[in-house]
């Protein structure tokens, strides 16, 4: 899917320097795009489009970028000086993500060769400042990345931004299928679906659980056999209850059919509405998440959508991204951690070991014992992300966490589990999270970074709150107070 998108490289210049300089600029821009593509650090292709010298060229380029589905963003750079008034008409109508790569063709200043001709050709240092001013003046959301374009770290940052921009493209086309409504009386999983569609493009709609039950009835034994074989390849099977696992396969096939028919890449359900179903989907939801579908429990369509978006952003990366819930704390001094899990539905993409299918009773939902995947989450740095509706606007909260191998085996806990320390510490991290209004449901990712979520939120035009090792509850409270005022004025 990342391969379906490309980024357009637009280089600013002007007619002042004559055709020889412009030819050199164009040749170098093409060379840079080709070399960065060949370098293998970027998840999507860069396409050099034009050396922009006039208002008309910029406007034409932006018009094309806006309507081209393959174009997931525009990357600009000024090899020479490019007077910015000629960018105003185009940039003010730009609807695609925008990155200003403040770089330079040559790495070093050539001591002996440098003269005024060299200076006129290589003046990104002030050309990029003129270019930056107009985006600042226009209040455009944009990413600024500075450094030498061949530098791996620079290409890595550009690649990470590309992934965030793909998250924008995916978001704009995302459809979420809700099976049943929100869990009764729960507040944080509610939200304004009209505002969500305006801001993010999410089409969030409901389908009857009865239709899902009918679709399940129509699933054939042969279809179930085939999915069972896939389960056995991917997972260990510890359960002695084959029929319960087959029932999850039936649920998975039916949900997938309904989602694929409607072009949905995310779904939510609730244990309070399982009309006509014998088990709460566990393994079924987990294996759908493993295939890239976003999921949210208890009707939480916001976390379902965020999980789908973040899975798309991190496509092909090794860490994994999952629906998660802070469940229980270990508060012993010096050992503090948070235990994350869910009733059933954690994505096996984050598993440290081969997940095991088990069948156990579930105290909630009043249905038969559901099959589910049991595993431990992997160790490593990660983030947890929560989108909340503040009334009039959305707030995206992102916290840095450090996951580690669970220090206990918890033999009587038959669900997937992850243990982590939130930043800056368990207690201060909880205080920050609760102060910001973060939900119990999150999307946990080992691949997506806080910088990418900040970029995504900026491109989406929503508030972003980052809780990191440098956060304190007091500072955060002051920041939130000021942000609240600022967002009311926008
Ligand atoms: Mn939950």
mmCIF file of N, CA, C and O and ligand atoms in Angstrom, residues 298 325 342 440-441, ligand 1:
data_model
loop_
_atom_site.group_PDB
_atom_site.id
_atom_site.type_symbol
_atom_site.label_atom_id
_atom_site.label_comp_id
_atom_site.label_asym_id
_atom_site.label_seq_id
_atom_site.Cartn_x
_atom_site.Cartn_y
_atom_site.Cartn_z
ATOM 1 N N UNK A 298 -15.915 -2.286 22.733
ATOM 2 C CA UNK A 298 -16.977 -1.516 23.402
ATOM 3 C C UNK A 298 -17.467 -0.331 22.565
ATOM 4 O O UNK A 298 -17.802 0.721 23.080
ATOM 5 N N UNK A 325 -5.283 -1.642 26.124
ATOM 6 C CA UNK A 325 -5.996 -1.022 27.237
ATOM 7 C C UNK A 325 -5.134 -1.118 28.477
ATOM 8 O O UNK A 325 -4.615 -2.188 28.796
ATOM 9 N N UNK A 342 -6.606 -6.797 27.221
ATOM 10 C CA UNK A 342 -8.018 -6.515 27.004
ATOM 11 C C UNK A 342 -8.775 -7.778 27.336
ATOM 12 O O UNK A 342 -8.159 -8.814 27.624
ATOM 13 N N UNK A 440 -8.924 4.933 28.424
ATOM 14 C CA UNK A 440 -8.351 3.640 28.839
ATOM 15 C C UNK A 440 -7.944 2.832 27.611
ATOM 16 O O UNK A 440 -7.032 2.025 27.676
ATOM 17 N N UNK A 441 -8.634 3.034 26.494
ATOM 18 C CA UNK A 441 -8.240 2.384 25.239
ATOM 19 C C UNK A 441 -7.148 3.198 24.552
ATOM 20 O O UNK A 441 -7.223 4.426 24.520
HETATM 21 MN MN1 LIG B 1 -12.088 -2.012 26.683
#
